[in-house]
Amino acid sequence: METLIYSIAIVSGLGIILGLALALADKYISVPGNEKEEKILACLSGANCGSCGFAGCAAMAKALASGQADMSRCPVASAEARERIASLLGTDATAVVPKAAVIACAGGIRCTERGEYDGIKDCRAAAAGSVKGCAYGCIGLMSCAAACPEHAITLSDSGVPEVSREKCTACGKCAAACPRKLIHIIPVHTKVVLRCSTQQKGKNVREVCSVGCIGCGLCAKVCSQNAVTMQNGHPVVDNALCTGCGKCKERCPQHCLF
């Protein structure tokens, strides 16, 4: 019995000694937090979207505090937050052109199907065996939405993903998840976007999609600013020249310009 009591006493004593040692180590040996980092982190959104290229806002705050990054890498922070961080860093606030994702396909239910897909509900898994009539269009299984940390992507009534510009942080995770590379990160003030990625022409497009670009060139012909040119049989819009008049959109017989 005495042996048991001694054993318990020894173990308890060691526990107390180790606890005191840890407490002293925490007080006298621990590295103090970087006050500037903490203040910068408090200004950041906390979205941890990864748009900046760092693992999260804490990593971005550390890079900012050490001078290894600037606020141009963060598309999410508000103008007020940028001003506060600039004040902490002793620099000028960096203006950033807001960006958002856009889906370069408007097919969905307007695109024919060659059969019924019965596999894994994931675009990457279904890419090879997709039954969509257009080999370049959106598969529609919403892998992009599953990858979006801000829940900014929903399925529209037309059967294609739709991005909320208010929620989108332009992190690019949806673009990385799309096996057909249909998602592009563009400035939100872009005036005209071609919502089609087909590489087919005319008759072949019409056979599989009622809103696919047929390469007719009418959009380029009607543009008085020469902002639309035909390249490889499809329109390319120079938004630096575009005035946003909407004539190209109105003239498009396939309604694939937005």
Tab-separated table of C-alpha atoms in Angstrom:
chain	number	residue	atom	x	y	z
A	1	MET	CA	0.000	0.000	0.000
A	2	GLU	CA	2.853	2.349	0.896
A	3	THR	CA	4.477	1.628	-2.472
A	4	LEU	CA	1.275	2.684	-4.277
A	5	ILE	CA	1.042	5.899	-2.273
A	6	TYR	CA	4.688	6.729	-3.020
A	7	SER	CA	4.145	6.053	-6.723
A	8	ILE	CA	1.109	8.355	-6.852
A	9	ALA	CA	2.989	11.048	-4.961
A	10	ILE	CA	5.991	10.844	-7.314
A	11	VAL	CA	3.805	11.014	-10.442
A	12	SER	CA	1.810	13.940	-9.004
A	13	GLY	CA	4.985	15.759	-8.080
A	14	LEU	CA	6.442	15.298	-11.546
A	15	GLY	CA	3.184	16.595	-13.050
A	16	ILE	CA	3.326	19.719	-10.934
A	17	ILE	CA	6.990	20.330	-11.786
A	18	LEU	CA	6.400	19.874	-15.521
A	19	GLY	CA	3.333	22.152	-15.404
A	20	LEU	CA	5.339	24.897	-13.716
A	21	ALA	CA	8.153	24.448	-16.240
A	22	LEU	CA	5.736	24.843	-19.160
A	23	ALA	CA	4.146	27.915	-17.610
A	24	LEU	CA	7.573	29.550	-17.114
A	25	ALA	CA	8.623	28.628	-20.644
A	26	ASP	CA	5.458	30.170	-22.057
A	27	LYS	CA	6.095	33.365	-20.144
A	28	TYR	CA	9.832	33.816	-20.651
A	29	ILE	CA	10.788	31.826	-23.740
A	30	SER	CA	7.826	32.239	-26.152
A	31	VAL	CA	8.270	34.578	-29.123
A	32	PRO	CA	6.019	37.643	-28.862
A	33	GLY	CA	3.481	38.135	-31.661
A	34	ASN	CA	4.201	40.681	-34.345
A	35	GLU	CA	1.943	43.630	-33.503
A	36	LYS	CA	2.016	45.010	-37.056
A	37	GLU	CA	1.001	41.602	-38.467
A	38	GLU	CA	-1.921	41.404	-36.059
A	39	LYS	CA	-3.145	44.887	-36.967
A	40	ILE	CA	-2.876	44.146	-40.695
A	41	LEU	CA	-4.695	40.840	-40.250
A	42	ALA	CA	-7.514	42.660	-38.469
A	43	CYS	CA	-7.930	44.861	-41.564
A	44	LEU	CA	-8.065	41.962	-44.027
A	45	SER	CA	-11.387	40.332	-44.882
A	46	GLY	CA	-10.669	36.949	-43.333
A	47	ALA	CA	-12.010	35.255	-46.473
A	48	ASN	CA	-8.872	33.089	-46.767
A	49	CYS	CA	-9.726	32.714	-50.467
A	50	GLY	CA	-6.129	32.302	-51.633
A	51	SER	CA	-6.467	34.941	-54.385
A	52	CYS	CA	-3.262	36.589	-53.175
A	53	GLY	CA	-1.259	33.403	-53.672
A	54	PHE	CA	-0.738	32.856	-49.943
A	55	ALA	CA	-2.276	30.137	-47.787
A	56	GLY	CA	-4.671	32.591	-46.157
A	57	CYS	CA	-5.088	36.064	-44.726
A	58	ALA	CA	-2.662	35.383	-41.863
A	59	ALA	CA	0.085	34.442	-44.319
A	60	MET	CA	-0.715	37.513	-46.416
A	61	ALA	CA	-0.532	39.732	-43.306
A	62	LYS	CA	2.880	38.294	-42.457
A	63	ALA	CA	4.144	38.927	-45.993
A	64	LEU	CA	2.824	42.494	-45.949
A	65	ALA	CA	4.407	43.225	-42.569
A	66	SER	CA	7.789	41.915	-43.757
A	67	GLY	CA	7.645	43.808	-47.069
A	68	GLN	CA	7.423	40.634	-49.171
A	69	ALA	CA	4.035	41.533	-50.711
A	70	ASP	CA	1.796	44.507	-51.397
A	71	MET	CA	-1.963	44.971	-51.423
A	72	SER	CA	-2.196	44.655	-55.208
A	73	ARG	CA	-2.315	40.899	-54.610
A	74	CYS	CA	-5.567	41.106	-52.651
A	75	PRO	CA	-8.712	41.640	-54.760
A	76	VAL	CA	-11.074	41.357	-51.796
A	77	ALA	CA	-10.073	44.147	-49.393
A	78	SER	CA	-12.210	47.280	-49.350
A	79	ALA	CA	-10.839	50.741	-50.121
A	80	GLU	CA	-11.094	51.604	-46.414
A	81	ALA	CA	-9.095	48.501	-45.446
A	82	ARG	CA	-6.438	49.371	-48.015
A	83	GLU	CA	-6.109	52.860	-46.555
A	84	ARG	CA	-5.666	51.478	-43.025
A	85	ILE	CA	-3.077	48.932	-44.129
A	86	ALA	CA	-1.209	51.561	-46.157
A	87	SER	CA	-1.084	53.725	-43.037
A	88	LEU	CA	0.351	50.827	-41.027
A	89	LEU	CA	2.963	50.149	-43.690
A	90	GLY	CA	3.747	53.811	-44.371
A	91	THR	CA	2.930	53.480	-48.082
A	92	ASP	CA	0.279	54.702	-50.515
A	93	ALA	CA	-2.930	52.699	-50.815
A	94	THR	CA	-2.912	50.390	-53.850
A	95	ALA	CA	-5.928	50.594	-56.119
A	96	VAL	CA	-6.991	47.245	-57.559
A	97	VAL	CA	-9.251	46.615	-60.529
A	98	PRO	CA	-12.033	44.367	-59.179
A	99	LYS	CA	-12.353	41.068	-61.013
A	100	ALA	CA	-14.796	38.182	-61.110
A	101	ALA	CA	-15.182	34.825	-62.811
A	102	VAL	CA	-17.218	34.428	-65.991
A	103	ILE	CA	-18.386	31.167	-67.590
A	104	ALA	CA	-17.560	31.142	-71.315
A	105	CYS	CA	-20.543	28.970	-72.222
A	106	ALA	CA	-24.278	29.678	-72.319
A	107	GLY	CA	-25.417	26.305	-73.640
A	108	GLY	CA	-26.889	24.278	-70.795
A	109	ILE	CA	-30.371	23.033	-71.703
A	110	ARG	CA	-29.982	24.743	-75.097
A	111	CYS	CA	-27.209	22.321	-75.974
A	112	THR	CA	-28.218	18.909	-77.340
A	113	GLU	CA	-27.408	15.688	-75.502
A	114	ARG	CA	-26.301	12.435	-77.068
A	115	GLY	CA	-27.544	10.296	-74.199
A	116	GLU	CA	-27.818	10.181	-70.414
A	117	TYR	CA	-24.728	10.345	-68.234
A	118	ASP	CA	-24.810	7.888	-65.324
A	119	GLY	CA	-21.384	8.321	-63.761
A	120	ILE	CA	-19.799	10.301	-60.924
A	121	LYS	CA	-21.352	13.750	-60.539
A	122	ASP	CA	-18.127	15.602	-61.149
A	123	CYS	CA	-17.135	17.489	-64.303
A	124	ARG	CA	-13.575	16.214	-64.222
A	125	ALA	CA	-14.712	12.606	-63.971
A	126	ALA	CA	-17.332	13.115	-66.671
A	127	ALA	CA	-15.181	15.087	-69.137
A	128	ALA	CA	-14.202	12.066	-71.233
A	129	GLY	CA	-17.651	10.481	-71.223
A	130	SER	CA	-19.834	13.598	-71.329
A	131	VAL	CA	-22.979	13.202	-73.418
A	132	LYS	CA	-23.271	16.900	-74.274
A	133	GLY	CA	-23.573	17.528	-78.004
A	134	CYS	CA	-20.900	20.250	-77.862
A	135	ALA	CA	-17.456	18.887	-77.069
A	136	TYR	CA	-16.341	22.360	-75.912
A	137	GLY	CA	-19.292	23.324	-73.717
A	138	CYS	CA	-20.076	23.257	-70.012
A	139	ILE	CA	-20.639	19.739	-68.670
A	140	GLY	CA	-22.924	21.171	-66.002
A	141	LEU	CA	-22.126	18.970	-62.997
A	142	MET	CA	-21.080	22.029	-60.951
A	143	SER	CA	-17.536	21.102	-59.946
A	144	CYS	CA	-16.858	24.838	-60.121
A	145	ALA	CA	-19.504	25.521	-57.479
A	146	ALA	CA	-18.099	22.795	-55.233
A	147	ALA	CA	-14.649	24.438	-55.467
A	148	CYS	CA	-15.923	27.948	-54.664
A	149	PRO	CA	-15.211	28.892	-51.019
A	150	GLU	CA	-17.630	31.843	-51.201
A	151	HIS	CA	-20.634	29.895	-52.577
A	152	ALA	CA	-20.749	32.424	-55.414
A	153	ILE	CA	-21.774	29.945	-58.144
A	154	THR	CA	-25.277	28.612	-58.640
A	155	LEU	CA	-27.018	26.710	-61.441
A	156	SER	CA	-29.101	29.027	-63.626
A	157	ASP	CA	-32.488	28.219	-65.131
A	158	SER	CA	-30.745	27.628	-68.467
A	159	GLY	CA	-28.641	24.841	-66.939
A	160	VAL	CA	-25.245	26.548	-66.825
A	161	PRO	CA	-23.335	27.876	-63.792
A	162	GLU	CA	-23.910	31.511	-62.915
A	163	VAL	CA	-21.426	33.607	-60.920
A	164	SER	CA	-22.495	36.242	-58.411
A	165	ARG	CA	-20.174	39.207	-58.942
A	166	GLU	CA	-21.012	40.461	-55.453
A	167	LYS	CA	-19.789	37.239	-53.810
A	168	CYS	CA	-16.951	36.303	-56.189
A	169	THR	CA	-13.447	37.092	-54.890
A	170	ALA	CA	-11.679	36.135	-58.148
A	171	CYS	CA	-9.655	33.463	-56.350
A	172	GLY	CA	-9.614	31.284	-59.480
A	173	LYS	CA	-10.457	28.008	-57.734
A	174	CYS	CA	-13.484	27.503	-59.970
A	175	ALA	CA	-11.331	28.027	-63.065
A	176	ALA	CA	-8.850	25.424	-61.833
A	177	ALA	CA	-11.692	22.950	-61.242
A	178	CYS	CA	-13.152	23.266	-64.770
A	179	PRO	CA	-11.751	20.492	-67.002
A	180	ARG	CA	-12.710	22.374	-70.176
A	181	LYS	CA	-11.114	25.685	-69.122
A	182	LEU	CA	-14.364	27.603	-69.619
A	183	ILE	CA	-13.982	29.918	-66.633
A	184	HIS	CA	-11.992	33.130	-66.943
A	185	ILE	CA	-11.174	35.792	-64.349
A	186	ILE	CA	-11.842	39.200	-65.905
A	187	PRO	CA	-12.372	42.805	-64.721
A	188	VAL	CA	-15.965	43.291	-63.571
A	189	HIS	CA	-16.296	46.381	-65.772
A	190	THR	CA	-15.600	44.374	-68.955
A	191	LYS	CA	-18.254	45.604	-71.361
A	192	VAL	CA	-18.765	42.641	-73.701
A	193	VAL	CA	-18.104	38.938	-73.164
A	194	LEU	CA	-18.460	36.056	-75.626
A	195	ARG	CA	-20.235	33.282	-73.764
A	196	CYS	CA	-19.118	30.494	-76.092
A	197	SER	CA	-15.893	28.495	-76.383
A	198	THR	CA	-16.626	26.299	-79.376
A	199	GLN	CA	-13.971	25.726	-82.004
A	200	GLN	CA	-16.538	24.500	-84.509
A	201	LYS	CA	-18.091	26.650	-87.204
A	202	GLY	CA	-21.493	27.433	-88.663
A	203	LYS	CA	-23.562	24.357	-89.445
A	204	ASN	CA	-21.810	22.114	-86.921
A	205	VAL	CA	-22.511	24.584	-84.113
A	206	ARG	CA	-26.162	25.014	-85.036
A	207	GLU	CA	-26.660	21.248	-84.917
A	208	VAL	CA	-25.657	21.022	-81.246
A	209	CYS	CA	-26.387	24.419	-79.648
A	210	SER	CA	-28.954	27.132	-80.272
A	211	VAL	CA	-26.796	29.816	-78.620
A	212	GLY	CA	-23.337	28.810	-79.870
A	213	CYS	CA	-21.186	31.210	-81.890
A	214	ILE	CA	-21.379	30.380	-85.618
A	215	GLY	CA	-18.598	32.777	-86.607
A	216	CYS	CA	-20.827	34.834	-88.886
A	217	GLY	CA	-18.851	38.037	-88.225
A	218	LEU	CA	-21.925	40.276	-88.001
A	219	CYS	CA	-20.793	41.573	-84.585
A	220	ALA	CA	-17.522	42.795	-86.107
A	221	LYS	CA	-19.261	44.373	-89.084
A	222	VAL	CA	-21.681	46.382	-86.953
A	223	CYS	CA	-19.033	47.706	-84.518
A	224	SER	CA	-18.255	51.336	-85.371
A	225	GLN	CA	-15.265	51.375	-82.994
A	226	ASN	CA	-13.488	48.403	-84.596
A	227	ALA	CA	-13.462	46.850	-81.144
A	228	VAL	CA	-14.541	43.444	-82.483
A	229	THR	CA	-12.263	41.479	-84.772
A	230	MET	CA	-12.586	37.939	-86.104
A	231	GLN	CA	-9.741	35.633	-85.108
A	232	ASN	CA	-9.743	31.961	-86.092
A	233	GLY	CA	-13.359	32.350	-87.141
A	234	HIS	CA	-14.612	33.768	-83.832
A	235	PRO	CA	-15.011	37.299	-82.426
A	236	VAL	CA	-12.479	38.834	-80.063
A	237	VAL	CA	-13.469	42.031	-78.253
A	238	ASP	CA	-10.935	44.739	-77.418
A	239	ASN	CA	-12.560	46.276	-74.340
A	240	ALA	CA	-10.155	49.219	-74.483
A	241	LEU	CA	-11.900	50.285	-77.702
A	242	CYS	CA	-15.385	49.085	-76.781
A	243	THR	CA	-17.849	51.800	-75.731
A	244	GLY	CA	-20.484	49.385	-74.540
A	245	CYS	CA	-23.039	50.536	-77.110
A	246	GLY	CA	-24.497	47.024	-77.345
A	247	LYS	CA	-24.820	46.943	-81.137
A	248	CYS	CA	-22.809	43.722	-81.407
A	249	LYS	CA	-25.004	42.031	-78.820
A	250	GLU	CA	-28.158	43.156	-80.593
A	251	ARG	CA	-26.909	41.997	-84.000
A	252	CYS	CA	-25.723	38.556	-82.851
A	253	PRO	CA	-28.185	35.992	-84.290
A	254	GLN	CA	-27.135	33.385	-81.701
A	255	HIS	CA	-27.401	35.701	-78.663
A	256	CYS	CA	-24.035	34.555	-77.330
A	257	LEU	CA	-22.628	38.015	-76.594
A	258	PHE	CA	-23.305	39.398	-73.101
